[in-house]
Amino acid sequence: MKEFIITNDMASQRLDKFIKRQLPLCPSGLLYKQLRKKNITLNDGKATGSEIIKEGDSVKIWFSDETIEKFVSDKKTDISKYLAVYDKYKNSIEVIKESQEEGYIVFNKPAGILSQSDKSGDPSVNDYLIGYLFANNRITEESFKISKPSVCNRLDRNTSGLIFCSMDLKGVRYYDSNIKNGGDKYYLALVNGRFGKEGIFEDYVKKDAEDNKLIFVSKDDPDALYIKTGFELVRAADDISLVKAHLFTGRSHQIRAHLSHLGFPISGDPKYGNKNSSIKALRQMLHAYEIVSSENDNNIKLVAPLPDDMEKLCKKHFGPSEDYLK
């Protein structure tokens, strides 16, 4: 028999999800059968698996040690892989804020690195996060098996700025309640032309899977997805503008597509941009600049400074400034 006393970082998840994390090789059918037979109990009582476990709960798995061992993955975590990514990017990924109490960390992501791993196998912020936590003794191999640290909001590979990460389940809960459903997210974009479309814009889009881009459609389209974005002019020159975007909905490519649809594509954007633009940029000039939220009834503001490439273009076209938002 193995007993788990639920800690705060394990709480607020379904019982069956928790058990699957402990016994990843246990077939689902067998798991539910053992719940029905009371070979898996919650606080010494019968459970269905749908219960939400709380701090202090007792979960007992009445299997033999041999059976438990059989259902636990014998594949060791390759910590060296994550540490290698951490070592590669530790001088270029800045920590904006870390809260062990709330279980989250916020990085300033440079352009050029994935948020989460894909089929390419290229390193990602998610890999860096795990390497960072191992290198700084925030997690152990045992705790890593229980709760996987993860990126909560994705940025495109070539978009820079604030990326929110959970260290454990507390961080996921914090993100869902304070950021995803209770925070305001702002971006800065350098766009082609003198921007003249300030306001809040509501439209409908759908994903063109073949080209991997958003196209604008009628709200009556069966695949239509609602988007809402606010835009404010910050600085302007004849051929380029600095625009602040307020993200109300969170569709992939939303800001890039919306600005292009309004006639002001982001400088350097290979997918939605103007290839004949006189503004030469090596990547899309989009930066996740600010998150405004509340924490323990106190308003908090997280800000990621402009990256060097965007600041260089701002100085070239708008002149030197200590803060381009003033």
PDB file of N, CA, C and O in Angstrom, residues 84-144:
ATOM      1  N   ALA A  84      21.052  21.835 -20.117  1.00  0.00           N
ATOM      2  CA  ALA A  84      21.778  22.338 -21.292  1.00  0.00           C
ATOM      3  C   ALA A  84      21.055  23.542 -21.901  1.00  0.00           C
ATOM      4  O   ALA A  84      21.693  24.519 -22.317  1.00  0.00           O
ATOM      5  N   VAL A  85      19.711  23.481 -21.955  1.00  0.00           N
ATOM      6  CA  VAL A  85      18.937  24.611 -22.479  1.00  0.00           C
ATOM      7  C   VAL A  85      19.067  25.808 -21.537  1.00  0.00           C
ATOM      8  O   VAL A  85      19.225  26.956 -21.974  1.00  0.00           O
ATOM      9  N   TYR A  86      19.013  25.542 -20.234  1.00  0.00           N
ATOM     10  CA  TYR A  86      19.177  26.614 -19.255  1.00  0.00           C
ATOM     11  C   TYR A  86      20.537  27.288 -19.416  1.00  0.00           C
ATOM     12  O   TYR A  86      20.642  28.522 -19.425  1.00  0.00           O
ATOM     13  N   ASP A  87      21.570  26.494 -19.564  1.00  0.00           N
ATOM     14  CA  ASP A  87      22.923  27.038 -19.697  1.00  0.00           C
ATOM     15  C   ASP A  87      23.055  27.882 -20.967  1.00  0.00           C
ATOM     16  O   ASP A  87      23.731  28.910 -20.977  1.00  0.00           O
ATOM     17  N   LYS A  88      22.378  27.463 -22.034  1.00  0.00           N
ATOM     18  CA  LYS A  88      22.466  28.173 -23.316  1.00  0.00           C
ATOM     19  C   LYS A  88      21.807  29.543 -23.251  1.00  0.00           C
ATOM     20  O   LYS A  88      22.300  30.512 -23.845  1.00  0.00           O
ATOM     21  N   TYR A  89      20.694  29.649 -22.516  1.00  0.00           N
ATOM     22  CA  TYR A  89      19.899  30.878 -22.552  1.00  0.00           C
ATOM     23  C   TYR A  89      19.913  31.684 -21.252  1.00  0.00           C
ATOM     24  O   TYR A  89      19.229  32.707 -21.163  1.00  0.00           O
ATOM     25  N   LYS A  90      20.704  31.261 -20.261  1.00  0.00           N
ATOM     26  CA  LYS A  90      20.612  31.914 -18.949  1.00  0.00           C
ATOM     27  C   LYS A  90      21.042  33.382 -18.974  1.00  0.00           C
ATOM     28  O   LYS A  90      20.650  34.146 -18.082  1.00  0.00           O
ATOM     29  N   ASN A  91      21.794  33.767 -19.978  1.00  0.00           N
ATOM     30  CA  ASN A  91      22.201  35.175 -20.072  1.00  0.00           C
ATOM     31  C   ASN A  91      21.294  35.998 -20.970  1.00  0.00           C
ATOM     32  O   ASN A  91      21.499  37.211 -21.112  1.00  0.00           O
ATOM     33  N   SER A  92      20.297  35.360 -21.579  1.00  0.00           N
ATOM     34  CA  SER A  92      19.420  36.094 -22.497  1.00  0.00           C
ATOM     35  C   SER A  92      17.947  36.039 -22.097  1.00  0.00           C
ATOM     36  O   SER A  92      17.141  36.800 -22.633  1.00  0.00           O
ATOM     37  N   ILE A  93      17.577  35.160 -21.168  1.00  0.00           N
ATOM     38  CA  ILE A  93      16.197  35.104 -20.680  1.00  0.00           C
ATOM     39  C   ILE A  93      16.164  35.700 -19.277  1.00  0.00           C
ATOM     40  O   ILE A  93      16.749  35.154 -18.345  1.00  0.00           O
ATOM     41  N   GLU A  94      15.482  36.820 -19.149  1.00  0.00           N
ATOM     42  CA  GLU A  94      15.440  37.567 -17.892  1.00  0.00           C
ATOM     43  C   GLU A  94      14.245  37.136 -17.047  1.00  0.00           C
ATOM     44  O   GLU A  94      13.148  36.911 -17.562  1.00  0.00           O
ATOM     45  N   VAL A  95      14.468  37.002 -15.738  1.00  0.00           N
ATOM     46  CA  VAL A  95      13.368  36.756 -14.805  1.00  0.00           C
ATOM     47  C   VAL A  95      12.733  38.097 -14.453  1.00  0.00           C
ATOM     48  O   VAL A  95      13.402  38.990 -13.925  1.00  0.00           O
ATOM     49  N   ILE A  96      11.441  38.252 -14.749  1.00  0.00           N
ATOM     50  CA  ILE A  96      10.726  39.481 -14.419  1.00  0.00           C
ATOM     51  C   ILE A  96      10.151  39.400 -13.005  1.00  0.00           C
ATOM     52  O   ILE A  96      10.240  40.337 -12.227  1.00  0.00           O
ATOM     53  N   LYS A  97       9.582  38.254 -12.670  1.00  0.00           N
ATOM     54  CA  LYS A  97       9.066  38.061 -11.310  1.00  0.00           C
ATOM     55  C   LYS A  97       8.966  36.573 -11.022  1.00  0.00           C
ATOM     56  O   LYS A  97       8.619  35.781 -11.900  1.00  0.00           O
ATOM     57  N   GLU A  98       9.262  36.215  -9.774  1.00  0.00           N
ATOM     58  CA  GLU A  98       9.132  34.827  -9.335  1.00  0.00           C
ATOM     59  C   GLU A  98       8.418  34.809  -7.991  1.00  0.00           C
ATOM     60  O   GLU A  98       8.751  35.579  -7.091  1.00  0.00           O
ATOM     61  N   SER A  99       7.415  33.954  -7.846  1.00  0.00           N
ATOM     62  CA  SER A  99       6.692  33.801  -6.585  1.00  0.00           C
ATOM     63  C   SER A  99       6.600  32.319  -6.256  1.00  0.00           C
ATOM     64  O   SER A  99       5.793  31.593  -6.861  1.00  0.00           O
ATOM     65  N   GLN A 100       7.417  31.866  -5.316  1.00  0.00           N
ATOM     66  CA  GLN A 100       7.332  30.470  -4.901  1.00  0.00           C
ATOM     67  C   GLN A 100       6.036  30.219  -4.147  1.00  0.00           C
ATOM     68  O   GLN A 100       5.476  29.128  -4.212  1.00  0.00           O
ATOM     69  N   GLU A 101       5.551  31.234  -3.436  1.00  0.00           N
ATOM     70  CA  GLU A 101       4.302  31.081  -2.681  1.00  0.00           C
ATOM     71  C   GLU A 101       3.125  30.806  -3.607  1.00  0.00           C
ATOM     72  O   GLU A 101       2.276  29.957  -3.326  1.00  0.00           O
ATOM     73  N   GLU A 102       3.076  31.540  -4.729  1.00  0.00           N
ATOM     74  CA  GLU A 102       1.981  31.360  -5.681  1.00  0.00           C
ATOM     75  C   GLU A 102       2.324  30.355  -6.768  1.00  0.00           C
ATOM     76  O   GLU A 102       1.480  30.007  -7.589  1.00  0.00           O
ATOM     77  N   GLY A 103       3.576  29.896  -6.815  1.00  0.00           N
ATOM     78  CA  GLY A 103       3.954  28.842  -7.746  1.00  0.00           C
ATOM     79  C   GLY A 103       4.128  29.273  -9.188  1.00  0.00           C
ATOM     80  O   GLY A 103       3.870  28.500 -10.108  1.00  0.00           O
ATOM     81  N   TYR A 104       4.589  30.520  -9.426  1.00  0.00           N
ATOM     82  CA  TYR A 104       4.775  30.952 -10.813  1.00  0.00           C
ATOM     83  C   TYR A 104       6.069  31.713 -10.987  1.00  0.00           C
ATOM     84  O   TYR A 104       6.684  32.195 -10.038  1.00  0.00           O
ATOM     85  N   ILE A 105       6.478  31.822 -12.227  1.00  0.00           N
ATOM     86  CA  ILE A 105       7.632  32.630 -12.610  1.00  0.00           C
ATOM     87  C   ILE A 105       7.323  33.256 -13.965  1.00  0.00           C
ATOM     88  O   ILE A 105       6.692  32.635 -14.824  1.00  0.00           O
ATOM     89  N   VAL A 106       7.728  34.512 -14.146  1.00  0.00           N
ATOM     90  CA  VAL A 106       7.494  35.232 -15.398  1.00  0.00           C
ATOM     91  C   VAL A 106       8.849  35.577 -16.011  1.00  0.00           C
ATOM     92  O   VAL A 106       9.696  36.189 -15.361  1.00  0.00           O
ATOM     93  N   PHE A 107       9.038  35.168 -17.264  1.00  0.00           N
ATOM     94  CA  PHE A 107      10.271  35.446 -17.990  1.00  0.00           C
ATOM     95  C   PHE A 107      10.028  36.529 -19.044  1.00  0.00           C
ATOM     96  O   PHE A 107       8.898  36.757 -19.483  1.00  0.00           O
ATOM     97  N   ASN A 108      11.118  37.176 -19.463  1.00  0.00           N
ATOM     98  CA  ASN A 108      11.114  38.031 -20.641  1.00  0.00           C
ATOM     99  C   ASN A 108      11.735  37.211 -21.765  1.00  0.00           C
ATOM    100  O   ASN A 108      12.951  37.044 -21.822  1.00  0.00           O
ATOM    101  N   LYS A 109      10.892  36.691 -22.655  1.00  0.00           N
ATOM    102  CA  LYS A 109      11.355  35.791 -23.718  1.00  0.00           C
ATOM    103  C   LYS A 109      11.979  36.588 -24.863  1.00  0.00           C
ATOM    104  O   LYS A 109      11.351  37.510 -25.385  1.00  0.00           O
ATOM    105  N   PRO A 110      13.188  36.230 -25.267  1.00  0.00           N
ATOM    106  CA  PRO A 110      13.746  36.864 -26.469  1.00  0.00           C
ATOM    107  C   PRO A 110      13.112  36.263 -27.723  1.00  0.00           C
ATOM    108  O   PRO A 110      12.588  35.139 -27.700  1.00  0.00           O
ATOM    109  N   ALA A 111      13.153  36.998 -28.810  1.00  0.00           N
ATOM    110  CA  ALA A 111      12.687  36.451 -30.080  1.00  0.00           C
ATOM    111  C   ALA A 111      13.618  35.333 -30.515  1.00  0.00           C
ATOM    112  O   ALA A 111      14.809  35.336 -30.209  1.00  0.00           O
ATOM    113  N   GLY A 112      13.048  34.343 -31.209  1.00  0.00           N
ATOM    114  CA  GLY A 112      13.861  33.276 -31.775  1.00  0.00           C
ATOM    115  C   GLY A 112      13.787  31.961 -31.040  1.00  0.00           C
ATOM    116  O   GLY A 112      14.323  30.961 -31.528  1.00  0.00           O
ATOM    117  N   ILE A 113      13.135  31.920 -29.892  1.00  0.00           N
ATOM    118  CA  ILE A 113      13.009  30.672 -29.149  1.00  0.00           C
ATOM    119  C   ILE A 113      11.532  30.307 -29.027  1.00  0.00           C
ATOM    120  O   ILE A 113      10.668  31.172 -28.828  1.00  0.00           O
ATOM    121  N   LEU A 114      11.229  29.026 -29.184  1.00  0.00           N
ATOM    122  CA  LEU A 114       9.861  28.546 -29.052  1.00  0.00           C
ATOM    123  C   LEU A 114       9.356  28.723 -27.626  1.00  0.00           C
ATOM    124  O   LEU A 114      10.126  28.706 -26.673  1.00  0.00           O
ATOM    125  N   SER A 115       8.042  28.856 -27.476  1.00  0.00           N
ATOM    126  CA  SER A 115       7.450  28.847 -26.141  1.00  0.00           C
ATOM    127  C   SER A 115       7.398  27.420 -25.610  1.00  0.00           C
ATOM    128  O   SER A 115       7.787  27.153 -24.470  1.00  0.00           O
ATOM    129  N   GLN A 116       6.880  26.521 -26.430  1.00  0.00           N
ATOM    130  CA  GLN A 116       6.809  25.113 -26.067  1.00  0.00           C
ATOM    131  C   GLN A 116       7.383  24.283 -27.202  1.00  0.00           C
ATOM    132  O   GLN A 116       7.372  24.689 -28.360  1.00  0.00           O
ATOM    133  N   SER A 117       7.882  23.115 -26.866  1.00  0.00           N
ATOM    134  CA  SER A 117       8.531  22.255 -27.855  1.00  0.00           C
ATOM    135  C   SER A 117       7.553  21.828 -28.946  1.00  0.00           C
ATOM    136  O   SER A 117       6.353  21.664 -28.696  1.00  0.00           O
ATOM    137  N   ASP A 118       8.061  21.669 -30.143  1.00  0.00           N
ATOM    138  CA  ASP A 118       7.256  21.153 -31.242  1.00  0.00           C
ATOM    139  C   ASP A 118       8.025  20.021 -31.922  1.00  0.00           C
ATOM    140  O   ASP A 118       9.013  19.510 -31.393  1.00  0.00           O
ATOM    141  N   LYS A 119       7.584  19.637 -33.104  1.00  0.00           N
ATOM    142  CA  LYS A 119       8.195  18.503 -33.793  1.00  0.00           C
ATOM    143  C   LYS A 119       9.628  18.775 -34.227  1.00  0.00           C
ATOM    144  O   LYS A 119      10.383  17.844 -34.525  1.00  0.00           O
ATOM    145  N   SER A 120      10.003  20.050 -34.265  1.00  0.00           N
ATOM    146  CA  SER A 120      11.360  20.381 -34.708  1.00  0.00           C
ATOM    147  C   SER A 120      12.422  19.915 -33.722  1.00  0.00           C
ATOM    148  O   SER A 120      13.579  19.714 -34.089  1.00  0.00           O
ATOM    149  N   GLY A 121      12.030  19.777 -32.458  1.00  0.00           N
ATOM    150  CA  GLY A 121      12.993  19.402 -31.432  1.00  0.00           C
ATOM    151  C   GLY A 121      13.859  20.553 -30.956  1.00  0.00           C
ATOM    152  O   GLY A 121      14.789  20.361 -30.157  1.00  0.00           O
ATOM    153  N   ASP A 122      13.567  21.783 -31.436  1.00  0.00           N
ATOM    154  CA  ASP A 122      14.334  22.951 -31.011  1.00  0.00           C
ATOM    155  C   ASP A 122      14.054  23.267 -29.546  1.00  0.00           C
ATOM    156  O   ASP A 122      12.968  22.977 -29.038  1.00  0.00           O
ATOM    157  N   PRO A 123      15.015  23.867 -28.846  1.00  0.00           N
ATOM    158  CA  PRO A 123      14.799  24.210 -27.440  1.00  0.00           C
ATOM    159  C   PRO A 123      13.671  25.217 -27.275  1.00  0.00           C
ATOM    160  O   PRO A 123      13.381  26.002 -28.189  1.00  0.00           O
ATOM    161  N   SER A 124      13.040  25.196 -26.110  1.00  0.00           N
ATOM    162  CA  SER A 124      11.887  26.054 -25.850  1.00  0.00           C
ATOM    163  C   SER A 124      12.002  26.695 -24.474  1.00  0.00           C
ATOM    164  O   SER A 124      12.817  26.286 -23.645  1.00  0.00           O
ATOM    165  N   VAL A 125      11.163  27.690 -24.245  1.00  0.00           N
ATOM    166  CA  VAL A 125      11.096  28.307 -22.922  1.00  0.00           C
ATOM    167  C   VAL A 125      10.650  27.277 -21.890  1.00  0.00           C
ATOM    168  O   VAL A 125      11.084  27.302 -20.739  1.00  0.00           O
ATOM    169  N   ASN A 126       9.794  26.348 -22.308  1.00  0.00           N
ATOM    170  CA  ASN A 126       9.349  25.309 -21.384  1.00  0.00           C
ATOM    171  C   ASN A 126      10.536  24.452 -20.916  1.00  0.00           C
ATOM    172  O   ASN A 126      10.660  24.133 -19.725  1.00  0.00           O
ATOM    173  N   ASP A 127      11.423  24.107 -21.848  1.00  0.00           N
ATOM    174  CA  ASP A 127      12.639  23.376 -21.478  1.00  0.00           C
ATOM    175  C   ASP A 127      13.516  24.224 -20.555  1.00  0.00           C
ATOM    176  O   ASP A 127      14.080  23.721 -19.576  1.00  0.00           O
ATOM    177  N   TYR A 128      13.643  25.512 -20.892  1.00  0.00           N
ATOM    178  CA  TYR A 128      14.459  26.423 -20.083  1.00  0.00           C
ATOM    179  C   TYR A 128      13.900  26.525 -18.663  1.00  0.00           C
ATOM    180  O   TYR A 128      14.659  26.515 -17.682  1.00  0.00           O
ATOM    181  N   LEU A 129      12.568  26.637 -18.548  1.00  0.00           N
ATOM    182  CA  LEU A 129      11.909  26.716 -17.244  1.00  0.00           C
ATOM    183  C   LEU A 129      12.291  25.527 -16.367  1.00  0.00           C
ATOM    184  O   LEU A 129      12.676  25.695 -15.196  1.00  0.00           O
ATOM    185  N   ILE A 130      12.197  24.328 -16.922  1.00  0.00           N
ATOM    186  CA  ILE A 130      12.511  23.123 -16.148  1.00  0.00           C
ATOM    187  C   ILE A 130      13.987  23.114 -15.758  1.00  0.00           C
ATOM    188  O   ILE A 130      14.345  22.805 -14.615  1.00  0.00           O
ATOM    189  N   GLY A 131      14.861  23.496 -16.704  1.00  0.00           N
ATOM    190  CA  GLY A 131      16.285  23.572 -16.394  1.00  0.00           C
ATOM    191  C   GLY A 131      16.581  24.603 -15.321  1.00  0.00           C
ATOM    192  O   GLY A 131      17.397  24.369 -14.419  1.00  0.00           O
ATOM    193  N   TYR A 132      15.912  25.740 -15.396  1.00  0.00           N
ATOM    194  CA  TYR A 132      16.082  26.798 -14.399  1.00  0.00           C
ATOM    195  C   TYR A 132      15.698  26.298 -13.013  1.00  0.00           C
ATOM    196  O   TYR A 132      16.403  26.538 -12.023  1.00  0.00           O
ATOM    197  N   LEU A 133      14.571  25.600 -12.927  1.00  0.00           N
ATOM    198  CA  LEU A 133      14.083  25.126 -11.632  1.00  0.00           C
ATOM    199  C   LEU A 133      14.986  24.041 -11.055  1.00  0.00           C
ATOM    200  O   LEU A 133      15.257  24.021  -9.847  1.00  0.00           O
ATOM    201  N   PHE A 134      15.475  23.147 -11.903  1.00  0.00           N
ATOM    202  CA  PHE A 134      16.424  22.136 -11.426  1.00  0.00           C
ATOM    203  C   PHE A 134      17.733  22.798 -10.983  1.00  0.00           C
ATOM    204  O   PHE A 134      18.281  22.481  -9.919  1.00  0.00           O
ATOM    205  N   ALA A 135      18.250  23.725 -11.791  1.00  0.00           N
ATOM    206  CA  ALA A 135      19.541  24.353 -11.495  1.00  0.00           C
ATOM    207  C   ALA A 135      19.506  25.165 -10.210  1.00  0.00           C
ATOM    208  O   ALA A 135      20.519  25.287  -9.510  1.00  0.00           O
ATOM    209  N   ASN A 136      18.337  25.715  -9.888  1.00  0.00           N
ATOM    210  CA  ASN A 136      18.207  26.551  -8.694  1.00  0.00           C
ATOM    211  C   ASN A 136      17.517  25.829  -7.539  1.00  0.00           C
ATOM    212  O   ASN A 136      17.053  26.465  -6.589  1.00  0.00           O
ATOM    213  N   ASN A 137      17.465  24.481  -7.647  1.00  0.00           N
ATOM    214  CA  ASN A 137      16.931  23.631  -6.561  1.00  0.00           C
ATOM    215  C   ASN A 137      15.495  23.984  -6.173  1.00  0.00           C
ATOM    216  O   ASN A 137      15.111  23.878  -5.014  1.00  0.00           O
ATOM    217  N   ARG A 138      14.707  24.405  -7.172  1.00  0.00           N
ATOM    218  CA  ARG A 138      13.290  24.688  -6.917  1.00  0.00           C
ATOM    219  C   ARG A 138      12.438  23.415  -7.010  1.00  0.00           C
ATOM    220  O   ARG A 138      11.367  23.353  -6.450  1.00  0.00           O
ATOM    221  N   ILE A 139      12.938  22.435  -7.773  1.00  0.00           N
ATOM    222  CA  ILE A 139      12.230  21.174  -7.916  1.00  0.00           C
ATOM    223  C   ILE A 139      13.229  20.025  -7.792  1.00  0.00           C
ATOM    224  O   ILE A 139      14.444  20.223  -7.931  1.00  0.00           O
ATOM    225  N   THR A 140      12.703  18.838  -7.534  1.00  0.00           N
ATOM    226  CA  THR A 140      13.506  17.613  -7.506  1.00  0.00           C
ATOM    227  C   THR A 140      12.938  16.665  -8.548  1.00  0.00           C
ATOM    228  O   THR A 140      11.838  16.875  -9.089  1.00  0.00           O
ATOM    229  N   GLU A 141      13.674  15.597  -8.815  1.00  0.00           N
ATOM    230  CA  GLU A 141      13.180  14.612  -9.780  1.00  0.00           C
ATOM    231  C   GLU A 141      11.870  14.002  -9.293  1.00  0.00           C
ATOM    232  O   GLU A 141      10.972  13.709 -10.084  1.00  0.00           O
ATOM    233  N   GLU A 142      11.740  13.828  -7.978  1.00  0.00           N
ATOM    234  CA  GLU A 142      10.508  13.263  -7.422  1.00  0.00           C
ATOM    235  C   GLU A 142       9.335  14.221  -7.589  1.00  0.00           C
ATOM    236  O   GLU A 142       8.249  13.824  -8.010  1.00  0.00           O
ATOM    237  N   SER A 143       9.536  15.514  -7.271  1.00  0.00           N
ATOM    238  CA  SER A 143       8.440  16.479  -7.411  1.00  0.00           C
ATOM    239  C   SER A 143       8.090  16.702  -8.880  1.00  0.00           C
ATOM    240  O   SER A 143       6.941  16.985  -9.225  1.00  0.00           O
ATOM    241  N   PHE A 144       9.072  16.542  -9.777  1.00  0.00           N
ATOM    242  CA  PHE A 144       8.843  16.711 -11.205  1.00  0.00           C
ATOM    243  C   PHE A 144       7.888  15.644 -11.734  1.00  0.00           C
ATOM    244  O   PHE A 144       7.134  15.889 -12.681  1.00  0.00           O
TER     245      PHE A 144
END
